[in-house]
XYZ file of C-alpha atoms in Angstrom:
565
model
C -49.794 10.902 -29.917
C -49.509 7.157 -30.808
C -51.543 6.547 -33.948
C -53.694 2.667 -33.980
C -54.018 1.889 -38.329
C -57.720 0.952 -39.036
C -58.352 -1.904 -41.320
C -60.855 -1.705 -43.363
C -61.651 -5.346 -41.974
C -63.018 -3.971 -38.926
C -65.938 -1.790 -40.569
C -68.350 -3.817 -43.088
C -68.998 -1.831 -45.785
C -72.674 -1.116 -45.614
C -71.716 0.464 -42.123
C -68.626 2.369 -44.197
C -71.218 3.202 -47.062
C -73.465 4.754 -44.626
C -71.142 6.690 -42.338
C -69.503 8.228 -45.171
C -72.804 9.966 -46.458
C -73.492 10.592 -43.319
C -70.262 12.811 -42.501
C -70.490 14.156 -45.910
C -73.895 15.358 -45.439
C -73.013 16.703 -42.309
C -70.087 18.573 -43.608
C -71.463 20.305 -46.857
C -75.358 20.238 -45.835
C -76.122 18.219 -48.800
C -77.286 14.649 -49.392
C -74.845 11.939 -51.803
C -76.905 8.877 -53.206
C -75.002 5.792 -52.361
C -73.937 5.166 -56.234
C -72.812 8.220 -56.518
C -69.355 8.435 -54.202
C -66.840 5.207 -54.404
C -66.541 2.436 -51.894
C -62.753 3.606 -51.575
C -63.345 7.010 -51.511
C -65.877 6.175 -48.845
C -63.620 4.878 -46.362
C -60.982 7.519 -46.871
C -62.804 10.052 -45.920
C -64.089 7.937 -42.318
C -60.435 7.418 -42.007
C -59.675 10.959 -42.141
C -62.485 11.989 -39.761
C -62.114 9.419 -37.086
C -58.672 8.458 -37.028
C -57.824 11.946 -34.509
C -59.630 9.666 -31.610
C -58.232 6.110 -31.908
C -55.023 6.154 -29.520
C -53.081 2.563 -27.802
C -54.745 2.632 -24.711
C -52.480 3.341 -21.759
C -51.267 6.467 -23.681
C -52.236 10.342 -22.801
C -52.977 12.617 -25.460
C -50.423 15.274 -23.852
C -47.347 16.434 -24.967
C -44.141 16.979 -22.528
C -43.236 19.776 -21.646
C -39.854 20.319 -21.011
C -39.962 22.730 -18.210
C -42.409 22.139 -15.350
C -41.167 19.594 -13.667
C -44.619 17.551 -14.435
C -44.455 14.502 -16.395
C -47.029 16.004 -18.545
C -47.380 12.487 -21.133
C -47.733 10.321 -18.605
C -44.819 8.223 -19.218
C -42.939 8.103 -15.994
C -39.777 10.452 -17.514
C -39.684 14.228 -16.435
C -38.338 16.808 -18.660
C -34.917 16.472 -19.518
C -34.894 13.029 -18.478
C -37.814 12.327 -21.119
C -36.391 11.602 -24.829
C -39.248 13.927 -25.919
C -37.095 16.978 -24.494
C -33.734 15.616 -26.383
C -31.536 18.894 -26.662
C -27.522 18.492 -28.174
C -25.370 18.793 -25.292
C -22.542 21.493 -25.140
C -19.728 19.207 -25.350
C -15.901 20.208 -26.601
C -14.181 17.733 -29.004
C -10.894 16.821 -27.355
C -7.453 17.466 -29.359
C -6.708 14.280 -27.839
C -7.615 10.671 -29.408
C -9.109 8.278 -27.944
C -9.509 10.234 -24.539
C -11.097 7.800 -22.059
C -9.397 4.692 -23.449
C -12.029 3.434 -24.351
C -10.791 2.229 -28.072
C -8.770 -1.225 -27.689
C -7.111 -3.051 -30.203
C -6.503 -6.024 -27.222
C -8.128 -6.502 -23.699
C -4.733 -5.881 -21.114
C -3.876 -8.989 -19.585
C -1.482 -7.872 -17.438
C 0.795 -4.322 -16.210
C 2.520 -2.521 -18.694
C 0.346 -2.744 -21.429
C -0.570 0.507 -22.772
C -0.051 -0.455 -26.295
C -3.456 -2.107 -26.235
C -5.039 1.449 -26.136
C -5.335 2.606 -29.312
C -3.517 5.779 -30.697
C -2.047 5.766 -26.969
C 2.186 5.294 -26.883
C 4.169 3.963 -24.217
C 5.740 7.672 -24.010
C 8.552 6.522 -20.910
C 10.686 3.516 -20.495
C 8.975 2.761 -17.119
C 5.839 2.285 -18.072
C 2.364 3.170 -17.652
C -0.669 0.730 -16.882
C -3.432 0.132 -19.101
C -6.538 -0.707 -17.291
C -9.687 -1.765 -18.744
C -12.909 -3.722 -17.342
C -12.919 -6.270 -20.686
C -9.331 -7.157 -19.364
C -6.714 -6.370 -16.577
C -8.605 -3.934 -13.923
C -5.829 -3.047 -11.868
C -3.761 -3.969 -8.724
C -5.377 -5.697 -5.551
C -3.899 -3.775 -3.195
C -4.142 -0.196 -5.191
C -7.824 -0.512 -6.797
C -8.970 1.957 -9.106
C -11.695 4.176 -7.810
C -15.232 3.258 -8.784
C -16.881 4.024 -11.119
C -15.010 5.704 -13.808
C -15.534 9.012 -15.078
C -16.160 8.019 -18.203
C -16.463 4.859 -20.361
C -14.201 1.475 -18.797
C -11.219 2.263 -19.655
C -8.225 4.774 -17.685
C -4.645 4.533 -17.105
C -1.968 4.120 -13.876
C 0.863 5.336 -13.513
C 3.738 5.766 -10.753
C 5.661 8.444 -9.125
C 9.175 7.267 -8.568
C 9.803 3.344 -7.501
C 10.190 1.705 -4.424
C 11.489 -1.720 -3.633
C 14.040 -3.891 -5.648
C 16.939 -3.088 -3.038
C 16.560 0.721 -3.415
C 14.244 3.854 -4.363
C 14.037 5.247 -7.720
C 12.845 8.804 -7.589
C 13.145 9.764 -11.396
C 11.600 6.434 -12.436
C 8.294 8.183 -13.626
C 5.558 6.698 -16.014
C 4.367 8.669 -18.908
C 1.603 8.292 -21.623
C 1.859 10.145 -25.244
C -0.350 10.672 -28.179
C 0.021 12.426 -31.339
C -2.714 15.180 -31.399
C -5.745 15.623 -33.687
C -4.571 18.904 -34.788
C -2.093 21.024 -33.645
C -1.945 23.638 -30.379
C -0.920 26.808 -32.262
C 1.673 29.226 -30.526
C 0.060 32.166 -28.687
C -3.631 30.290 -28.475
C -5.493 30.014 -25.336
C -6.677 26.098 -24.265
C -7.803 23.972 -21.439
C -6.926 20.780 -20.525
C -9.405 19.131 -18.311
C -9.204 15.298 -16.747
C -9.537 13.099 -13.751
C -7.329 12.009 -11.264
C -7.638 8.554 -9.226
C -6.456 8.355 -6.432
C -6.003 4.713 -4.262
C -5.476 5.180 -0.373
C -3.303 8.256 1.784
C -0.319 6.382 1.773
C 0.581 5.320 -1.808
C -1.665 8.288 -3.375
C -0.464 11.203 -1.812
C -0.872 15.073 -2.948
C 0.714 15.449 -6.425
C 1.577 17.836 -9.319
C 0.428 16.155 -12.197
C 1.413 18.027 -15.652
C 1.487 18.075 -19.325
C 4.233 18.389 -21.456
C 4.243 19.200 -25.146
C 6.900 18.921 -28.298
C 6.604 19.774 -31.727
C 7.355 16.665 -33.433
C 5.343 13.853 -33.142
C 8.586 11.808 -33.849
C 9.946 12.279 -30.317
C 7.679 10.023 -28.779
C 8.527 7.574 -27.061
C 11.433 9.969 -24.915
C 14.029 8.379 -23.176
C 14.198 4.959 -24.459
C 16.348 2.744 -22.765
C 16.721 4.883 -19.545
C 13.771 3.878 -17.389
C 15.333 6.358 -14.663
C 15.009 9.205 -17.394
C 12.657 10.822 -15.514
C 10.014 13.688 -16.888
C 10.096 14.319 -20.980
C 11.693 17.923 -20.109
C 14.934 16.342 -18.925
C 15.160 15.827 -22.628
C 15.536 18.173 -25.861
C 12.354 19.031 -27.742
C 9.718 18.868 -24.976
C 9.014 21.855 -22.404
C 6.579 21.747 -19.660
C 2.976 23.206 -20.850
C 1.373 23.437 -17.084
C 0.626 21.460 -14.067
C -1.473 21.283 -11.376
C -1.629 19.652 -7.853
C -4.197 17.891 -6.353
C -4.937 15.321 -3.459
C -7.669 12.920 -2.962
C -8.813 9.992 -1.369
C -9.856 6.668 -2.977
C -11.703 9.283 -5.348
C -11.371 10.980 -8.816
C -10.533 14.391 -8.581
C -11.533 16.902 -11.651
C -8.275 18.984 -12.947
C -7.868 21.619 -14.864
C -4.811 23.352 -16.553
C -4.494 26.245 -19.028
C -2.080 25.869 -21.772
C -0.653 28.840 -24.133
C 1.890 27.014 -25.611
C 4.803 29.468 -27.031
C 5.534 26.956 -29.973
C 3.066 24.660 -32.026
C 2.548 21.603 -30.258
C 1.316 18.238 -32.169
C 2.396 15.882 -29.514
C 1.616 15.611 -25.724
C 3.245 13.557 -23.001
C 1.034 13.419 -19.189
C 2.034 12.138 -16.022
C 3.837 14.023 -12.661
C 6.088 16.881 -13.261
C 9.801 16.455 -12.855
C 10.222 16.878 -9.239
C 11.808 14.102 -7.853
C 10.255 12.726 -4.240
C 11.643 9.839 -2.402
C 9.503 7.531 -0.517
C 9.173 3.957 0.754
C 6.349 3.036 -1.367
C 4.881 2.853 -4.446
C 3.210 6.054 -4.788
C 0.386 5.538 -7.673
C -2.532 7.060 -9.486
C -4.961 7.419 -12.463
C -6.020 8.900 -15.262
C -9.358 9.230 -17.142
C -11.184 11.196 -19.728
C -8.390 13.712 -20.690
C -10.077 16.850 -22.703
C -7.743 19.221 -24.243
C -9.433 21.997 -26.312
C -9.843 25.509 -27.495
C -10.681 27.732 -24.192
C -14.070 28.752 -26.333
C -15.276 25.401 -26.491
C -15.793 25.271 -22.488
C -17.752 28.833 -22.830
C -20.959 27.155 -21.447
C -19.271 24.907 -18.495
C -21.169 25.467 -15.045
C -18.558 27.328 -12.981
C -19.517 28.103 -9.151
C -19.434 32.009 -8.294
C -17.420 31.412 -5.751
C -15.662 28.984 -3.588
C -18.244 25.945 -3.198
C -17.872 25.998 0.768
C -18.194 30.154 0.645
C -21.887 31.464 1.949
C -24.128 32.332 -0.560
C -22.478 30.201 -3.265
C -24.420 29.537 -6.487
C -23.558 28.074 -9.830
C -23.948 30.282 -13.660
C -22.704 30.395 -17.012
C -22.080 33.390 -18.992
C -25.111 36.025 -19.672
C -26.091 37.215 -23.225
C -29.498 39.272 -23.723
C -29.919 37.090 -26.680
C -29.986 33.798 -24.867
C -32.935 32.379 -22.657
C -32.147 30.027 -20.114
C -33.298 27.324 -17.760
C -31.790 25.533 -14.978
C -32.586 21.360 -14.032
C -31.308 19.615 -11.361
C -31.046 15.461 -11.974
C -33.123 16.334 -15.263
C -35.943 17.922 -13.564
C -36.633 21.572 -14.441
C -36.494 24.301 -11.355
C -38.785 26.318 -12.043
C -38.401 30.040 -11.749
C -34.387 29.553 -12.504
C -34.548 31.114 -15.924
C -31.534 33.097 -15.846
C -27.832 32.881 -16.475
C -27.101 32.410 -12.884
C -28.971 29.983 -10.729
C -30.762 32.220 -7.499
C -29.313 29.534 -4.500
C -27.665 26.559 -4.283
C -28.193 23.668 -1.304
C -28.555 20.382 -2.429
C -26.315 17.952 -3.805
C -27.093 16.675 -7.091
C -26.269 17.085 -11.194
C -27.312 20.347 -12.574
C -27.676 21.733 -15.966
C -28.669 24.048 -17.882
C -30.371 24.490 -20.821
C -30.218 27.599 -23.420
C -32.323 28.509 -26.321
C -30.840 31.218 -28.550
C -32.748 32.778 -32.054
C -30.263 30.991 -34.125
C -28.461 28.082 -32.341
C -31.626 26.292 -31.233
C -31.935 24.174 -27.860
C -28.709 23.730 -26.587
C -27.720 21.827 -22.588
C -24.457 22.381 -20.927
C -22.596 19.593 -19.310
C -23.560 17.961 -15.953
C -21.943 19.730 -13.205
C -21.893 17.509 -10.324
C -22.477 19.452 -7.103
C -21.182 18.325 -3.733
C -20.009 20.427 -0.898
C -16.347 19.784 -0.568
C -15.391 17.941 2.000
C -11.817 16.099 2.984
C -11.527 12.851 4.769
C -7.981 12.091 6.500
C -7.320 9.132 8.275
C -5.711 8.159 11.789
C -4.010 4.682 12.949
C -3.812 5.058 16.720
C -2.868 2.512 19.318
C -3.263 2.989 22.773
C -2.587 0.569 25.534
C -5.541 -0.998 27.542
C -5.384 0.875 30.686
C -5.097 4.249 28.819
C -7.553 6.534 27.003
C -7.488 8.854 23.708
C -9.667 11.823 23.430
C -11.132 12.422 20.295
C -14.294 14.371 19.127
C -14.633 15.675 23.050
C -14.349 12.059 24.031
C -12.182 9.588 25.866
C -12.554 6.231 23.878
C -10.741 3.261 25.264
C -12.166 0.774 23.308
C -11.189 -0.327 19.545
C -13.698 1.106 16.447
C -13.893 3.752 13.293
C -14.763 6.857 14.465
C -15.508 9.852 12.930
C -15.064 13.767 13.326
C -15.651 16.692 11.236
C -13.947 19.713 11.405
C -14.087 23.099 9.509
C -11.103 24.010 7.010
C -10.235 27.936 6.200
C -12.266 27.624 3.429
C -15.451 26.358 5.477
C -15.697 23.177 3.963
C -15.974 20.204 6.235
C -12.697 17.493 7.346
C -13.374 14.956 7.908
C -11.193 12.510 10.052
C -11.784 8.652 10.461
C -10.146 7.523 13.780
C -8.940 3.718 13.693
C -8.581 3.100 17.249
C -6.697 -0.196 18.596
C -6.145 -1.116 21.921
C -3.084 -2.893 23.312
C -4.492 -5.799 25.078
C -1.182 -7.161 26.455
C -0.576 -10.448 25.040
C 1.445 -13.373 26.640
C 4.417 -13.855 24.813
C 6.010 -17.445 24.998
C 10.032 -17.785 24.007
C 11.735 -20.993 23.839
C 15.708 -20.884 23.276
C 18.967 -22.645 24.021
C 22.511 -22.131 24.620
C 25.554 -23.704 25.030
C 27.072 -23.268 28.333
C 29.642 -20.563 28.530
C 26.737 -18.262 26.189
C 24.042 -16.088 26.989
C 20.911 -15.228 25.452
C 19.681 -11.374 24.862
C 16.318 -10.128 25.624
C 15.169 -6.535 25.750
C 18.627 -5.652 26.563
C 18.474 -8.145 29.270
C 21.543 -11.147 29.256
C 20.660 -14.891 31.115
C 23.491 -16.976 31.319
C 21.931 -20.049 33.062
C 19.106 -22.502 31.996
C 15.150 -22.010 33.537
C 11.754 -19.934 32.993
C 12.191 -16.637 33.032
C 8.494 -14.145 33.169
C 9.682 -10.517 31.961
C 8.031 -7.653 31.098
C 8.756 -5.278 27.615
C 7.469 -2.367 26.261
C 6.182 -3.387 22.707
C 6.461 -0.649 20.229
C 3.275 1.323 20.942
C 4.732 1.260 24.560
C 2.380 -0.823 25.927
C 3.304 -3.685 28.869
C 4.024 -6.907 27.422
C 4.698 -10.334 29.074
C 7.006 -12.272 27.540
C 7.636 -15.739 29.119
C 11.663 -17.591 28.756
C 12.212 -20.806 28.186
C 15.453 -21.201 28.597
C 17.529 -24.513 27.872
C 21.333 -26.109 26.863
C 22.040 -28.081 23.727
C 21.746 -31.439 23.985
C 24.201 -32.988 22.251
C 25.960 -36.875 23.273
C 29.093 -37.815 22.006
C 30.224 -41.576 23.300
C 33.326 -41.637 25.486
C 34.527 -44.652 23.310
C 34.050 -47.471 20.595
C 35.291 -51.198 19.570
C 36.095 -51.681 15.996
C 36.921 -55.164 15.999
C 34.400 -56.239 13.181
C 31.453 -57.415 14.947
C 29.616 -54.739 13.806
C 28.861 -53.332 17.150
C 29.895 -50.004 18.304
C 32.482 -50.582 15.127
C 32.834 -46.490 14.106
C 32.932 -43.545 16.312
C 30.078 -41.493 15.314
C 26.994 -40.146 16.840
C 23.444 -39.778 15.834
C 21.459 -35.933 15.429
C 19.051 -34.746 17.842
C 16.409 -32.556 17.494
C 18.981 -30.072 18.476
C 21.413 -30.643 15.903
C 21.260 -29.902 11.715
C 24.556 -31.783 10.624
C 27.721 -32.675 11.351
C 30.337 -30.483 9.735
C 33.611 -32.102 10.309
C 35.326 -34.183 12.681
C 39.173 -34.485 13.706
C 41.128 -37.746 15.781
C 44.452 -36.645 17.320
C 46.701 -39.590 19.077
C 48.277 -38.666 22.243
C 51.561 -36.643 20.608
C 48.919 -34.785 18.380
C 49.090 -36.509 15.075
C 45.531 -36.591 12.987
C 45.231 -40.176 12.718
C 41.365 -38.971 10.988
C 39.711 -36.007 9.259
C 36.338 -36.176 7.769
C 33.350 -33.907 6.646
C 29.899 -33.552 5.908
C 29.260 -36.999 7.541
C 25.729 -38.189 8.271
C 25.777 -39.368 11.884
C 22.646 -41.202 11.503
C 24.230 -44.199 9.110
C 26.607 -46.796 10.930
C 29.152 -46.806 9.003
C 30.320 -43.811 8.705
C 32.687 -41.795 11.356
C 36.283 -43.097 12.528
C 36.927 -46.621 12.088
C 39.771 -47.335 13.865
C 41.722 -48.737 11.192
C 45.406 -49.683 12.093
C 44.840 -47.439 15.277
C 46.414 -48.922 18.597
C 44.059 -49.177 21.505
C 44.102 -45.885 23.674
C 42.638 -42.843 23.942
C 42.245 -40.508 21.582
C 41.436 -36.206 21.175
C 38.241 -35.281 18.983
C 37.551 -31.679 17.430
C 34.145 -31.789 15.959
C 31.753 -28.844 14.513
C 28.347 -29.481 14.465
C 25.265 -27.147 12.938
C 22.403 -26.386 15.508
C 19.357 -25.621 14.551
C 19.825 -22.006 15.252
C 22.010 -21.813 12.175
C 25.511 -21.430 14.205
C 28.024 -24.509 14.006
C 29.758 -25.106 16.952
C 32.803 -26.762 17.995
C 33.146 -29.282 20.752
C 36.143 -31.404 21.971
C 36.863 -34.146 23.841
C 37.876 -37.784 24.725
C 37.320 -41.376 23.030
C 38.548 -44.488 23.983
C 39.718 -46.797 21.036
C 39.402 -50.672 22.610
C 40.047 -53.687 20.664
């Protein structure tokens, strides 16, 4: 109830004077004489009496009640969802600082940044990507799945290297911190996080683990060696568990139980120490990484059995001295009052809440239910007179399309057909030779110039027509020159064609094979340059000249000039 003050402005005090005896009169049967009560004392007791019924208008009178499903006050919020039902949620405290990466002593401005995450250390020499929505957000062509699971901030990280003239299998990216407190030898925990995952291709299936050592000192492992691979390749660390999962541009939920066999104060995650080749980049995320006693995730919503099972429901654990409720988006069900809720259908965020005699109101964690399902993709090219049946279809035309099928475990897979069709294009080739050579095509040799119309099998082994243009070199060397100084015809040289890059060299022989003239490099387009002549009798001479063609490949050609005076 939303209380409205009363000035004493708003009632004169001959009206206060006269209320005041009147309520006091009707309260003890008995009359009081104006003099005898106080102007103050007057109003206070008015106050008292009528101040119950003055409310802000627009405002009801009722309380909430937290388990109807009836927004009982009137203010548009429904049980849980109204701050009038506010209970603590169940919520472990992870051994782990700075979880979600959400703490930043800089924005990242780039890859490779992890030391802007605070507490966080670059545990591997390859390193791991810090990704954060005040900064650096990721890779165009690998995004990170939206939204987050929690907070702005997560981490990427790669699975071997591709590229750079070879494949690195062991180059794997790693992320340490130093714990709160330590993991005690013989003590039962649970590590629970997300995985991103980007498309089929570079995010593949993968066994993600955690590793653990005793001293926080060996972090970073491996320095120097960014093809160290996993921290167990080294001394001090071992292998605590791991897990595999798949997904598809999604997060995935993990979990892992630890029992460590020695106290562990530092942790190193990332993929375990099997080594995978591949041709790409394969890449993923992590987010929100809880590591904690097993006790502290007593309360977590667990389903009774597989989600995709019949008769699947969701329940915590059951003590007489607990009373219970279950909400779905924040809205009570009512009826669902015990430890285990009676059926499960739709998809939504459930909780529940539980009232014990000397804990109070207590809600678990959101469990997010959807029914599993998998979606795969297919790239499939047909060509245009064929067909490709799909979904008890025959589609010959290009589109997404879409089938669901039922796994083992009754869930649905989902497969997303990308159908193109070969629409066989008219290919146009224009190439030369010199005569003597032959040009290659689809195992096919032509010797001579002219158009040539051919058919080839592209690699989806579809028809394609492919039309030659086939053509010599052009390339005109004169027969002879006249250096006598008139500037005329005074060098034997010859200018580039379109056909032609540069002239490489060029070699005179007189008629007993002397070289009279060797040059190189020459630029046929200026005059001046080539064979002048000089002290040469008149006669005819040999060439030997190489000349670049545009197709990269230099050439030699000989012949004939004649040297007149």
């Amino acid at each position: 109830m939303i209380i409205f003050p009363i000035s004493t402005h708003y009632l004169p005090y001959k009206y206060s004077n006269f209320y005041s005896n009147f309520f006091l009169s009707f309260i003890f049967q008995k009359h009081y004489p104006p003099h005898s009560i106080s102007t103050a004392m007057r109003l206070l007791i008015l106050w008292s009496l009528i101040i119950p019924f003055i409310i802000i208008p627009g405002h009801s009178l009722a309380q909430e009640i937290c388990n109807n499903a009836i927004d009982d006050d009137g203010d548009g919020l429904i049980d849980l969802n109204d701050p009038d039902c506010d209970c603590p949620v169940i919520k472990p405290t992870s051994l782990i600082p700075n979880p979600s990466f959400e703490d930043y002593d800089c924005c990242p401005e780039e890859r490779a940044q992890m030391h802007c995450a605070q507490t966080w250390i670059q545990a591997s020499e390859a390193t791991t990507d810090y990704i954060h929505q005040c900064g650096w957000t990721g890779w165009n062509d690998l995004p990170v799945p939206q939204p987050f699971p929690d907070g702005q901030g997560c981490i990427g990280f790669r699975n071997g290297r591709a590229g750079f003239g070879s494949n690195d299998p062991n180059w794997k990216e790693y992320a340490g911190a130093c714990l709160l407190a330590p993991l005690r030898t013989g003590e039962s925990y649970k590590f629970r996080f997300y995985v991103g995952f980007t498309n089929g291709v570079n995010s593949p299936a993968i066994n993600v683990a955690i590793f653990g050592t005793s001293y926080c000192d060996f972090l970073p492992f491996g320095e120097g060696r960014p093809d160290f691979g996993c921290p167990a390749n080294g001394p001090g660390w071992v292998e605590l568990g791991k897990a595999r999962v798949s997904g598809l541009h999604e997060w995935k939920e993990v979990e892992i139980d630890v029992v460590p066999n020695q106290d562990i104060t530092a942790i190193a995650i990332g993929p375990d120490c099997i080594t995978i080749n591949s041709n790409v980049n394969l890449y993923y995320y992590f987010d929100n990484l809880i590591l904690a006693d097993q006790s502290a995730f007593e309360f977590d919503i667990r389903p009774t059995a597989h989600l995709c099972d019949e008769g699947t429901t969701l329940g915590i654990p059951h003590y007489d001295t607990l009373s219970y409720q279950w909400y779905k988006d924040g809205i009570a069900l009512v009826g669902e009052t015990k430890s285990q809720l009676s059926s499960l259908a739709d998809d939504g965020i459930y909780q529940v809440q539980i009232v014990g005699p000397l804990s109070g109101c207590r809600v678990s964690q959101p469990y997010v239910y959807a029914k599993p399902e998998s979606l795969s993709e297919q790239n499939v090219t047909i060509c245009s007179e064929d067909f490709y049946y799909f979904d008890n279809r025959n589609l010959s035309a290009d589109g997404v399309y879409y089938d669901t099928l039922k796994t083992d475990e009754n869930c649905d897979s989902i497969i997303q057909l990308n159908l193109s069709v070969f629409k066989d294009p008219k290919d146009t080739i224009y190439a030369k030779i010199f005569p003597g050579e032959q040009y290659l095509l689809d195992y096919v040799r032509y010797y001579n110039p002219g158009t040539y119309e051919t058919v080839l099998l592209s690699k989806d082994g579809c028809d394609s027509t492919v039309y030659l243009y086939l053509s010599h070199y052009q390339t005109f060397i004169p027969s002879g020159f006249t250096p006598n100084g008139d500037g005329v015809n005074d060098f034997f040289h010859f200018p580039l064609n379109d056909d032609m890059e540069a002239v490489v060299s060029i070699q005179i022989f007189n008629r007993w094979g002397k070289e009279v003239y060797r040059g190189a490099s020459l630029n046929s387009n200026i005059a001046n340059q080539g064979w002048d002549g000089k002290d040469a009798p008149e006669g005819v001479y040999v060439y030997l000249i190489s000349i670049l063609y545009e197709d990269g490949v230099a050439r030699n050609s000989s012949g004939t000039v004649t040297l007149v005076r």
